[in-house]
mmCIF file of C-alpha atoms in Angstrom:
data_model
loop_
_atom_site.group_PDB
_atom_site.id
_atom_site.type_symbol
_atom_site.label_atom_id
_atom_site.label_comp_id
_atom_site.label_asym_id
_atom_site.label_seq_id
_atom_site.Cartn_x
_atom_site.Cartn_y
_atom_site.Cartn_z
ATOM 1 C CA UNK A 1 85.520 -93.332 -153.393
ATOM 2 C CA UNK A 2 82.704 -91.449 -155.087
ATOM 3 C CA UNK A 3 80.718 -94.682 -155.430
ATOM 4 C CA UNK A 4 81.297 -95.613 -151.771
ATOM 5 C CA UNK A 5 80.294 -92.130 -150.592
ATOM 6 C CA UNK A 6 77.127 -92.254 -152.691
ATOM 7 C CA UNK A 7 76.191 -95.663 -151.320
ATOM 8 C CA UNK A 8 76.729 -94.425 -147.758
ATOM 9 C CA UNK A 9 74.573 -91.311 -148.209
ATOM 10 C CA UNK A 10 71.715 -93.263 -149.789
ATOM 11 C CA UNK A 11 71.878 -96.155 -147.304
ATOM 12 C CA UNK A 12 72.160 -93.810 -144.317
ATOM 13 C CA UNK A 13 69.011 -91.975 -145.334
ATOM 14 C CA UNK A 14 67.096 -95.221 -145.698
ATOM 15 C CA UNK A 15 68.573 -97.530 -143.065
ATOM 16 C CA UNK A 16 70.697 -95.676 -140.538
ATOM 17 C CA UNK A 17 74.433 -95.303 -139.944
ATOM 18 C CA UNK A 18 75.466 -98.904 -139.187
ATOM 19 C CA UNK A 19 73.695 -100.569 -142.162
ATOM 20 C CA UNK A 20 75.039 -97.743 -144.329
ATOM 21 C CA UNK A 21 78.557 -98.572 -143.232
ATOM 22 C CA UNK A 22 77.894 -102.235 -143.965
ATOM 23 C CA UNK A 23 76.738 -101.278 -147.461
ATOM 24 C CA UNK A 24 79.951 -99.337 -148.031
ATOM 25 C CA UNK A 25 81.993 -102.337 -146.908
ATOM 26 C CA UNK A 26 80.003 -104.463 -149.351
ATOM 27 C CA UNK A 27 80.866 -102.129 -152.230
ATOM 28 C CA UNK A 28 84.502 -102.229 -151.154
ATOM 29 C CA UNK A 29 84.493 -106.040 -151.194
ATOM 30 C CA UNK A 30 83.040 -106.066 -154.701
ATOM 31 C CA UNK A 31 85.774 -103.698 -155.850
ATOM 32 C CA UNK A 32 88.364 -105.999 -154.326
ATOM 33 C CA UNK A 33 86.861 -108.953 -156.145
ATOM 34 C CA UNK A 34 86.431 -107.458 -159.599
ATOM 35 C CA UNK A 35 88.491 -104.286 -159.931
ATOM 36 C CA UNK A 36 92.032 -104.517 -161.378
ATOM 37 C CA UNK A 37 93.856 -103.467 -158.223
ATOM 38 C CA UNK A 38 97.541 -104.050 -157.319
ATOM 39 C CA UNK A 39 98.092 -107.146 -155.182
ATOM 40 C CA UNK A 40 99.398 -105.073 -152.279
ATOM 41 C CA UNK A 41 96.257 -102.925 -152.254
ATOM 42 C CA UNK A 42 94.074 -106.017 -152.586
ATOM 43 C CA UNK A 43 95.766 -107.723 -149.624
ATOM 44 C CA UNK A 44 95.429 -104.649 -147.441
ATOM 45 C CA UNK A 45 91.782 -104.358 -148.431
ATOM 46 C CA UNK A 46 91.079 -107.969 -147.544
ATOM 47 C CA UNK A 47 92.697 -107.592 -144.113
ATOM 48 C CA UNK A 48 90.778 -104.372 -143.501
ATOM 49 C CA UNK A 49 87.513 -106.026 -144.550
ATOM 50 C CA UNK A 50 88.113 -108.986 -142.244
ATOM 51 C CA UNK A 51 88.884 -106.621 -139.375
ATOM 52 C CA UNK A 52 85.669 -104.646 -139.961
ATOM 53 C CA UNK A 53 83.601 -107.821 -140.258
ATOM 54 C CA UNK A 54 85.002 -109.307 -137.039
ATOM 55 C CA UNK A 55 84.571 -106.019 -135.162
ATOM 56 C CA UNK A 56 80.985 -105.683 -136.348
ATOM 57 C CA UNK A 57 80.139 -109.302 -135.488
ATOM 58 C CA UNK A 58 81.662 -108.817 -132.024
ATOM 59 C CA UNK A 59 79.644 -105.633 -131.545
ATOM 60 C CA UNK A 60 76.453 -107.508 -132.441
ATOM 61 C CA UNK A 61 77.361 -110.092 -129.799
ATOM 62 C CA UNK A 62 77.897 -107.383 -127.199
ATOM 63 C CA UNK A 63 74.616 -105.723 -128.206
ATOM 64 C CA UNK A 64 72.757 -109.022 -127.849
ATOM 65 C CA UNK A 65 74.222 -109.615 -124.395
ATOM 66 C CA UNK A 66 73.308 -106.094 -123.276
ATOM 67 C CA UNK A 67 69.741 -106.546 -124.491
ATOM 68 C CA UNK A 68 69.304 -110.043 -123.047
ATOM 69 C CA UNK A 69 67.365 -110.602 -119.841
ATOM 70 C CA UNK A 70 63.868 -110.125 -118.466
ATOM 71 C CA UNK A 71 62.123 -106.934 -119.456
ATOM 72 C CA UNK A 72 58.621 -105.572 -119.313
ATOM 73 C CA UNK A 73 56.670 -105.896 -122.541
ATOM 74 C CA UNK A 74 54.986 -102.538 -123.107
ATOM 75 C CA UNK A 75 52.133 -104.117 -125.058
ATOM 76 C CA UNK A 76 51.375 -106.689 -122.357
ATOM 77 C CA UNK A 77 51.492 -103.960 -119.720
ATOM 78 C CA UNK A 78 49.106 -101.831 -121.772
ATOM 79 C CA UNK A 79 46.786 -104.773 -122.298
ATOM 80 C CA UNK A 80 46.789 -105.806 -118.657
ATOM 81 C CA UNK A 81 45.869 -102.272 -117.561
ATOM 82 C CA UNK A 82 43.385 -101.583 -120.324
ATOM 83 C CA UNK A 83 40.199 -100.297 -118.744
ATOM 84 C CA UNK A 84 41.861 -99.480 -115.403
ATOM 85 C CA UNK A 85 41.947 -95.769 -116.239
ATOM 86 C CA UNK A 86 39.336 -93.187 -117.056
ATOM 87 C CA UNK A 87 39.810 -89.704 -118.492
ATOM 88 C CA UNK A 88 39.659 -86.724 -116.139
ATOM 89 C CA UNK A 89 39.543 -83.084 -117.341
ATOM 90 C CA UNK A 90 41.647 -81.878 -114.402
ATOM 91 C CA UNK A 91 43.957 -84.804 -113.680
ATOM 92 C CA UNK A 92 44.377 -86.109 -117.207
ATOM 93 C CA UNK A 93 43.513 -89.624 -116.091
ATOM 94 C CA UNK A 94 42.558 -91.453 -112.923
ATOM 95 C CA UNK A 95 41.716 -95.011 -111.950
ATOM 96 C CA UNK A 96 38.251 -96.497 -112.315
ATOM 97 C CA UNK A 97 36.494 -97.088 -108.964
ATOM 98 C CA UNK A 98 35.969 -100.780 -108.259
ATOM 99 C CA UNK A 99 38.181 -101.985 -111.142
ATOM 100 C CA UNK A 100 39.606 -105.487 -110.803
ATOM 101 C CA UNK A 101 42.171 -107.180 -112.990
ATOM 102 C CA UNK A 102 45.658 -108.652 -113.213
ATOM 103 C CA UNK A 103 48.772 -106.626 -113.804
ATOM 104 C CA UNK A 104 50.854 -108.646 -116.270
ATOM 105 C CA UNK A 105 54.092 -107.353 -117.784
ATOM 106 C CA UNK A 106 55.229 -110.808 -118.967
ATOM 107 C CA UNK A 107 57.577 -111.080 -115.967
ATOM 108 C CA UNK A 108 55.268 -110.578 -112.979
ATOM 109 C CA UNK A 109 51.550 -111.191 -112.692
ATOM 110 C CA UNK A 110 49.717 -109.741 -109.686
ATOM 111 C CA UNK A 111 46.034 -109.093 -108.992
ATOM 112 C CA UNK A 112 44.891 -105.487 -108.707
ATOM 113 C CA UNK A 113 41.686 -104.407 -107.015
ATOM 114 C CA UNK A 114 40.607 -100.796 -106.575
ATOM 115 C CA UNK A 115 38.183 -99.570 -103.951
ATOM 116 C CA UNK A 116 35.098 -97.446 -104.519
ATOM 117 C CA UNK A 117 37.197 -94.281 -104.514
ATOM 118 C CA UNK A 118 39.464 -95.574 -107.279
ATOM 119 C CA UNK A 119 42.414 -96.245 -104.966
ATOM 120 C CA UNK A 120 44.396 -99.439 -104.408
ATOM 121 C CA UNK A 121 43.466 -99.696 -100.758
ATOM 122 C CA UNK A 122 40.709 -100.905 -98.452
ATOM 123 C CA UNK A 123 37.272 -99.377 -98.604
ATOM 124 C CA UNK A 124 37.048 -96.322 -96.325
ATOM 125 C CA UNK A 125 34.966 -96.929 -93.235
ATOM 126 C CA UNK A 126 32.797 -93.879 -93.813
ATOM 127 C CA UNK A 127 32.428 -90.789 -95.936
ATOM 128 C CA UNK A 128 35.899 -89.615 -94.909
ATOM 129 C CA UNK A 129 39.300 -91.270 -94.525
ATOM 130 C CA UNK A 130 40.829 -91.144 -91.065
ATOM 131 C CA UNK A 131 43.963 -93.247 -91.655
ATOM 132 C CA UNK A 132 47.081 -91.927 -89.904
ATOM 133 C CA UNK A 133 49.268 -91.385 -92.967
ATOM 134 C CA UNK A 134 48.262 -90.323 -96.473
ATOM 135 C CA UNK A 135 50.620 -91.477 -99.248
ATOM 136 C CA UNK A 136 50.456 -89.545 -102.533
ATOM 137 C CA UNK A 137 52.498 -90.230 -105.645
ATOM 138 C CA UNK A 138 52.748 -92.293 -108.809
ATOM 139 C CA UNK A 139 53.342 -95.936 -109.756
ATOM 140 C CA UNK A 140 55.872 -96.423 -106.927
ATOM 141 C CA UNK A 141 53.198 -95.395 -104.445
ATOM 142 C CA UNK A 142 50.653 -97.538 -106.295
ATOM 143 C CA UNK A 143 52.978 -100.533 -106.004
ATOM 144 C CA UNK A 144 53.320 -101.394 -109.685
ATOM 145 C CA UNK A 145 54.338 -105.020 -110.125
ATOM 146 C CA UNK A 146 53.791 -105.842 -106.443
ATOM 147 C CA UNK A 147 51.066 -107.845 -104.719
ATOM 148 C CA UNK A 148 49.023 -105.645 -102.427
ATOM 149 C CA UNK A 149 50.619 -107.109 -99.278
ATOM 150 C CA UNK A 150 54.075 -105.940 -100.420
ATOM 151 C CA UNK A 151 53.165 -102.330 -101.211
ATOM 152 C CA UNK A 152 54.488 -99.483 -99.069
ATOM 153 C CA UNK A 153 51.187 -98.757 -97.337
ATOM 154 C CA UNK A 154 50.652 -102.456 -96.562
ATOM 155 C CA UNK A 155 54.145 -102.766 -95.072
ATOM 156 C CA UNK A 156 53.573 -99.701 -92.870
ATOM 157 C CA UNK A 157 50.455 -101.352 -91.496
ATOM 158 C CA UNK A 158 52.178 -104.736 -91.109
ATOM 159 C CA UNK A 159 55.068 -103.252 -89.117
ATOM 160 C CA UNK A 160 53.089 -100.907 -86.859
ATOM 161 C CA UNK A 161 49.609 -100.177 -85.596
ATOM 162 C CA UNK A 162 49.449 -97.203 -87.942
ATOM 163 C CA UNK A 163 46.912 -97.090 -90.765
ATOM 164 C CA UNK A 164 48.212 -95.906 -94.134
ATOM 165 C CA UNK A 165 46.111 -94.901 -97.124
ATOM 166 C CA UNK A 166 47.576 -94.912 -100.642
ATOM 167 C CA UNK A 167 46.339 -92.719 -103.486
ATOM 168 C CA UNK A 168 49.175 -93.549 -105.888
ATOM 169 C CA UNK A 169 48.306 -93.695 -109.591
ATOM 170 C CA UNK A 170 50.682 -94.762 -112.394
ATOM 171 C CA UNK A 171 51.550 -91.776 -114.554
ATOM 172 C CA UNK A 172 50.720 -89.132 -111.964
ATOM 173 C CA UNK A 173 52.957 -86.282 -110.828
ATOM 174 C CA UNK A 174 52.976 -83.375 -108.387
ATOM 175 C CA UNK A 175 49.836 -81.612 -109.745
ATOM 176 C CA UNK A 176 47.678 -84.702 -109.234
ATOM 177 C CA UNK A 177 49.191 -85.305 -105.793
ATOM 178 C CA UNK A 178 48.310 -81.733 -104.845
ATOM 179 C CA UNK A 179 44.756 -82.222 -106.087
ATOM 180 C CA UNK A 180 44.376 -85.291 -103.863
ATOM 181 C CA UNK A 181 45.689 -83.466 -100.794
ATOM 182 C CA UNK A 182 43.403 -80.495 -101.526
ATOM 183 C CA UNK A 183 40.193 -82.439 -102.162
ATOM 184 C CA UNK A 184 40.309 -85.846 -100.455
ATOM 185 C CA UNK A 185 38.236 -85.917 -97.244
ATOM 186 C CA UNK A 186 41.156 -87.173 -95.147
ATOM 187 C CA UNK A 187 41.994 -86.525 -91.528
ATOM 188 C CA UNK A 188 45.220 -87.930 -90.133
ATOM 189 C CA UNK A 189 48.619 -87.024 -88.746
ATOM 190 C CA UNK A 190 51.003 -87.114 -91.726
ATOM 191 C CA UNK A 191 51.019 -86.462 -95.485
ATOM 192 C CA UNK A 192 53.868 -88.086 -97.405
ATOM 193 C CA UNK A 193 54.591 -87.181 -101.022
ATOM 194 C CA UNK A 194 56.755 -89.915 -102.548
ATOM 195 C CA UNK A 195 58.635 -87.882 -105.163
ATOM 196 C CA UNK A 196 60.184 -89.568 -108.218
ATOM 197 C CA UNK A 197 62.584 -87.891 -110.624
ATOM 198 C CA UNK A 198 60.179 -88.275 -113.541
ATOM 199 C CA UNK A 199 57.725 -86.033 -111.686
ATOM 200 C CA UNK A 200 59.789 -83.201 -113.167
ATOM 201 C CA UNK A 201 59.278 -84.423 -116.756
ATOM 202 C CA UNK A 202 56.800 -82.678 -119.033
ATOM 203 C CA UNK A 203 54.060 -85.317 -119.032
ATOM 204 C CA UNK A 204 53.984 -85.272 -115.223
ATOM 205 C CA UNK A 205 54.281 -81.494 -114.887
ATOM 206 C CA UNK A 206 51.317 -80.886 -117.207
ATOM 207 C CA UNK A 207 48.373 -83.104 -116.097
ATOM 208 C CA UNK A 208 46.417 -82.718 -119.322
ATOM 209 C CA UNK A 209 49.364 -84.133 -121.264
ATOM 210 C CA UNK A 210 47.845 -87.515 -120.395
ATOM 211 C CA UNK A 211 44.520 -88.901 -121.502
ATOM 212 C CA UNK A 212 42.633 -92.167 -121.954
ATOM 213 C CA UNK A 213 41.855 -93.586 -125.383
ATOM 214 C CA UNK A 214 39.848 -96.779 -125.898
ATOM 215 C CA UNK A 215 40.714 -97.986 -122.405
ATOM 216 C CA UNK A 216 44.440 -97.217 -122.610
ATOM 217 C CA UNK A 217 46.265 -94.487 -120.734
ATOM 218 C CA UNK A 218 48.021 -92.460 -123.446
ATOM 219 C CA UNK A 219 50.032 -89.274 -123.849
ATOM 220 C CA UNK A 220 48.004 -86.619 -125.632
ATOM 221 C CA UNK A 221 50.624 -83.845 -125.401
ATOM 222 C CA UNK A 222 54.093 -85.390 -125.819
ATOM 223 C CA UNK A 223 55.815 -81.994 -125.689
ATOM 224 C CA UNK A 224 54.932 -78.365 -124.913
ATOM 225 C CA UNK A 225 52.817 -76.972 -127.720
ATOM 226 C CA UNK A 226 52.231 -80.384 -129.326
ATOM 227 C CA UNK A 227 48.732 -81.902 -129.174
ATOM 228 C CA UNK A 228 47.973 -85.231 -130.832
ATOM 229 C CA UNK A 229 44.634 -85.694 -132.570
ATOM 230 C CA UNK A 230 42.472 -88.782 -132.011
ATOM 231 C CA UNK A 231 43.722 -90.155 -135.321
ATOM 232 C CA UNK A 232 47.357 -89.670 -134.314
ATOM 233 C CA UNK A 233 46.782 -91.308 -130.928
ATOM 234 C CA UNK A 234 45.055 -94.247 -132.616
ATOM 235 C CA UNK A 235 47.913 -94.526 -135.096
ATOM 236 C CA UNK A 236 50.442 -94.738 -132.264
ATOM 237 C CA UNK A 237 48.422 -97.306 -130.344
ATOM 238 C CA UNK A 238 47.885 -99.444 -133.434
ATOM 239 C CA UNK A 239 51.585 -99.237 -134.280
ATOM 240 C CA UNK A 240 52.350 -100.493 -130.784
ATOM 241 C CA UNK A 241 49.900 -103.342 -131.190
ATOM 242 C CA UNK A 242 51.392 -104.338 -134.552
ATOM 243 C CA UNK A 243 54.910 -104.183 -133.145
ATOM 244 C CA UNK A 244 53.950 -106.934 -130.691
ATOM 245 C CA UNK A 245 52.846 -109.354 -133.405
ATOM 246 C CA UNK A 246 55.364 -112.189 -134.021
ATOM 247 C CA UNK A 247 56.753 -111.181 -137.427
ATOM 248 C CA UNK A 248 56.993 -107.376 -136.876
ATOM 249 C CA UNK A 249 58.445 -108.038 -133.443
ATOM 250 C CA UNK A 250 61.100 -110.392 -134.822
ATOM 251 C CA UNK A 251 61.896 -107.861 -137.557
ATOM 252 C CA UNK A 252 62.252 -105.053 -135.031
ATOM 253 C CA UNK A 253 64.494 -107.208 -132.818
ATOM 254 C CA UNK A 254 66.747 -108.066 -135.769
ATOM 255 C CA UNK A 255 66.898 -104.396 -136.781
ATOM 256 C CA UNK A 256 67.866 -103.424 -133.216
ATOM 257 C CA UNK A 257 70.686 -105.981 -133.271
ATOM 258 C CA UNK A 258 72.018 -104.960 -136.688
ATOM 259 C CA UNK A 259 71.944 -101.266 -135.808
ATOM 260 C CA UNK A 260 73.572 -101.949 -132.432
ATOM 261 C CA UNK A 261 70.803 -100.222 -130.509
ATOM 262 C CA UNK A 262 71.931 -101.457 -127.094
ATOM 263 C CA UNK A 263 75.552 -100.476 -127.740
ATOM 264 C CA UNK A 264 74.469 -97.013 -128.857
ATOM 265 C CA UNK A 265 72.339 -96.751 -125.730
ATOM 266 C CA UNK A 266 75.345 -97.483 -123.532
ATOM 267 C CA UNK A 267 77.412 -94.854 -125.348
ATOM 268 C CA UNK A 268 74.659 -92.259 -124.987
ATOM 269 C CA UNK A 269 74.185 -93.111 -121.312
ATOM 270 C CA UNK A 270 77.915 -92.723 -120.731
ATOM 271 C CA UNK A 271 77.715 -89.205 -122.141
ATOM 272 C CA UNK A 272 74.472 -88.275 -120.316
ATOM 273 C CA UNK A 273 74.362 -88.989 -116.542
ATOM 274 C CA UNK A 274 70.609 -88.364 -116.381
ATOM 275 C CA UNK A 275 70.034 -91.003 -119.041
ATOM 276 C CA UNK A 276 72.373 -93.382 -117.236
ATOM 277 C CA UNK A 277 70.888 -92.903 -113.766
ATOM 278 C CA UNK A 278 67.245 -92.065 -114.514
ATOM 279 C CA UNK A 279 66.559 -93.655 -117.894
ATOM 280 C CA UNK A 280 65.587 -90.356 -119.547
ATOM 281 C CA UNK A 281 67.872 -87.844 -121.302
ATOM 282 C CA UNK A 282 68.720 -84.489 -119.803
ATOM 283 C CA UNK A 283 66.431 -82.804 -122.343
ATOM 284 C CA UNK A 284 63.433 -84.308 -120.488
ATOM 285 C CA UNK A 285 64.236 -82.354 -117.308
ATOM 286 C CA UNK A 286 63.950 -78.750 -118.428
ATOM 287 C CA UNK A 287 64.712 -76.030 -115.899
ATOM 288 C CA UNK A 288 61.418 -74.203 -116.541
ATOM 289 C CA UNK A 289 59.479 -77.214 -115.226
ATOM 290 C CA UNK A 290 61.041 -77.122 -111.745
ATOM 291 C CA UNK A 291 59.182 -74.059 -110.411
ATOM 292 C CA UNK A 292 55.892 -75.728 -111.356
ATOM 293 C CA UNK A 293 56.787 -78.798 -109.290
ATOM 294 C CA UNK A 294 57.889 -76.621 -106.369
ATOM 295 C CA UNK A 295 54.616 -74.704 -106.555
ATOM 296 C CA UNK A 296 52.633 -77.940 -106.175
ATOM 297 C CA UNK A 297 54.794 -79.127 -103.286
ATOM 298 C CA UNK A 298 54.377 -75.799 -101.490
ATOM 299 C CA UNK A 299 50.611 -76.049 -101.915
ATOM 300 C CA UNK A 300 50.603 -79.562 -100.427
ATOM 301 C CA UNK A 301 52.624 -78.351 -97.460
ATOM 302 C CA UNK A 302 50.198 -75.478 -96.833
ATOM 303 C CA UNK A 303 47.192 -77.782 -97.042
ATOM 304 C CA UNK A 304 48.783 -80.262 -94.643
ATOM 305 C CA UNK A 305 49.350 -77.409 -92.178
ATOM 306 C CA UNK A 306 45.665 -76.442 -92.500
ATOM 307 C CA UNK A 307 44.801 -80.035 -91.602
ATOM 308 C CA UNK A 308 47.213 -79.880 -88.636
ATOM 309 C CA UNK A 309 49.248 -82.673 -90.232
ATOM 310 C CA UNK A 310 52.973 -83.117 -90.724
ATOM 311 C CA UNK A 311 54.244 -83.028 -94.312
ATOM 312 C CA UNK A 312 57.193 -84.881 -95.856
ATOM 313 C CA UNK A 313 58.640 -85.038 -99.352
ATOM 314 C CA UNK A 314 60.451 -88.364 -99.556
ATOM 315 C CA UNK A 315 62.700 -88.496 -102.619
ATOM 316 C CA UNK A 316 62.722 -91.996 -104.111
ATOM 317 C CA UNK A 317 66.014 -92.909 -105.804
ATOM 318 C CA UNK A 318 65.768 -94.452 -109.246
ATOM 319 C CA UNK A 319 67.235 -97.945 -109.460
ATOM 320 C CA UNK A 320 70.542 -96.800 -110.954
ATOM 321 C CA UNK A 321 70.797 -93.893 -108.504
ATOM 322 C CA UNK A 322 70.579 -96.456 -105.697
ATOM 323 C CA UNK A 323 73.181 -98.615 -107.447
ATOM 324 C CA UNK A 324 75.560 -95.676 -107.912
ATOM 325 C CA UNK A 325 74.879 -94.216 -104.479
ATOM 326 C CA UNK A 326 74.402 -90.696 -105.841
ATOM 327 C CA UNK A 327 71.654 -88.501 -107.239
ATOM 328 C CA UNK A 328 71.416 -87.748 -110.924
ATOM 329 C CA UNK A 329 71.958 -84.085 -111.907
ATOM 330 C CA UNK A 330 68.219 -83.657 -112.597
ATOM 331 C CA UNK A 331 67.351 -84.960 -109.120
ATOM 332 C CA UNK A 332 69.965 -82.715 -107.511
ATOM 333 C CA UNK A 333 68.555 -79.720 -109.368
ATOM 334 C CA UNK A 334 65.037 -80.496 -108.143
ATOM 335 C CA UNK A 335 66.267 -80.943 -104.555
ATOM 336 C CA UNK A 336 68.013 -77.553 -104.782
ATOM 337 C CA UNK A 337 64.842 -75.960 -106.162
ATOM 338 C CA UNK A 338 62.808 -77.259 -103.214
ATOM 339 C CA UNK A 339 65.395 -76.062 -100.721
ATOM 340 C CA UNK A 340 65.373 -72.669 -102.395
ATOM 341 C CA UNK A 341 61.673 -72.471 -101.550
ATOM 342 C CA UNK A 342 62.275 -73.447 -97.926
ATOM 343 C CA UNK A 343 61.248 -77.094 -98.377
ATOM 344 C CA UNK A 344 63.680 -79.667 -96.996
ATOM 345 C CA UNK A 345 63.114 -83.008 -98.771
ATOM 346 C CA UNK A 346 63.898 -86.268 -96.981
ATOM 347 C CA UNK A 347 66.829 -87.913 -98.768
ATOM 348 C CA UNK A 348 67.711 -90.846 -96.524
ATOM 349 C CA UNK A 349 66.518 -93.598 -98.870
ATOM 350 C CA UNK A 350 69.548 -93.119 -101.131
ATOM 351 C CA UNK A 351 71.741 -94.616 -98.419
ATOM 352 C CA UNK A 352 69.355 -97.477 -97.654
ATOM 353 C CA UNK A 353 68.215 -98.791 -101.015
ATOM 354 C CA UNK A 354 70.262 -101.073 -103.238
ATOM 355 C CA UNK A 355 69.914 -102.392 -106.773
ATOM 356 C CA UNK A 356 68.347 -105.651 -105.565
ATOM 357 C CA UNK A 357 65.525 -103.737 -103.851
ATOM 358 C CA UNK A 358 64.016 -102.990 -107.286
ATOM 359 C CA UNK A 359 62.280 -105.000 -109.986
ATOM 360 C CA UNK A 360 65.229 -105.050 -112.349
ATOM 361 C CA UNK A 361 63.091 -105.557 -115.463
ATOM 362 C CA UNK A 362 61.195 -102.284 -115.057
ATOM 363 C CA UNK A 363 62.877 -100.240 -112.306
ATOM 364 C CA UNK A 364 59.998 -100.098 -109.808
ATOM 365 C CA UNK A 365 60.323 -101.181 -106.193
ATOM 366 C CA UNK A 366 60.530 -104.861 -105.441
ATOM 367 C CA UNK A 367 59.282 -106.096 -102.067
ATOM 368 C CA UNK A 368 62.539 -105.008 -100.423
ATOM 369 C CA UNK A 369 62.318 -101.456 -101.744
ATOM 370 C CA UNK A 370 58.725 -100.992 -100.628
ATOM 371 C CA UNK A 371 59.512 -102.423 -97.172
ATOM 372 C CA UNK A 372 62.551 -100.156 -96.690
ATOM 373 C CA UNK A 373 60.489 -97.157 -97.784
ATOM 374 C CA UNK A 374 57.778 -98.131 -95.309
ATOM 375 C CA UNK A 375 60.352 -98.306 -92.510
ATOM 376 C CA UNK A 376 61.706 -94.887 -93.488
ATOM 377 C CA UNK A 377 58.221 -93.325 -93.402
ATOM 378 C CA UNK A 378 57.582 -94.896 -90.003
ATOM 379 C CA UNK A 379 60.797 -93.301 -88.695
ATOM 380 C CA UNK A 380 59.820 -89.902 -90.077
ATOM 381 C CA UNK A 381 56.452 -90.131 -88.388
ATOM 382 C CA UNK A 382 58.149 -91.026 -85.106
ATOM 383 C CA UNK A 383 60.352 -87.962 -85.387
#
């Protein structure tokens, strides 16, 4: 027992809990083979060992099935968007005016072209933008993974005579949306902030948490009070690049299988509804961040009133929120915070969107989700 406990402690420190358990089982099997044990004890040990081995092998099979299927490759995504962003002292990062390239996440490949203002939209017809509706938000508003003709602003224009202008940028949150509404020379009838749950996470609450390094959009401040140096950022980027090389990638995949990463993820998600419905743990949605989001939303509403424009906060359900038909606790808390400030968010998309309306490999809108959102915005404007 002392030997088994020692093996477990050492293996756990070096490898993790599941390989440590496997090491203990290995020691037990050696004892069964060589130690002078009574036949009854030996038989019980063999049956127990077989049971553990079969259970573990079955768990690996379940883990493999859970992890199988199309998924976005973070390295390919980073490579395909390298150079699309530029650093900004106020916004953290923004898109490079006139940039052209192909978004490629190993599942979808779509061309991306930005106009002279750094937005994924047509060139403005003058020094100001007079489109009817201004869309502000993040990668959902940008239309990540979608051809331009399937984005929300394009579907609004295809379904009506309205003109929609999109300022969505991947990785943006409420502070950047407010900055756009405050500074963009726009004159129209309606401002729509497409709110996503991750807008209440730290990196979207604090604009300067994000930065650009060597053409990549990176996180400079991963947590309050933590600032990564250039060397640390480079180390993280290089580690990501190495992890995509064939041998390290195969090694990492094997390690994930042996440590039952997917199974552990399911268990954790079962215990944490925010992780299950939003993809991030509850610790990412800290209560002290909510007033900062509300402050930005209030400022956008005031600015829209100054422009004599209507203002809407349309809450976009995450893919699993749409599948479950209910808001995650973090989303509900943010909705309550807005209502407490006298802001009534528009929540109707939860009843309209379904799992198949999303790109299942990365959780962004598919063509159906963007089209339904466009129809919802059109209805709000009619009201």
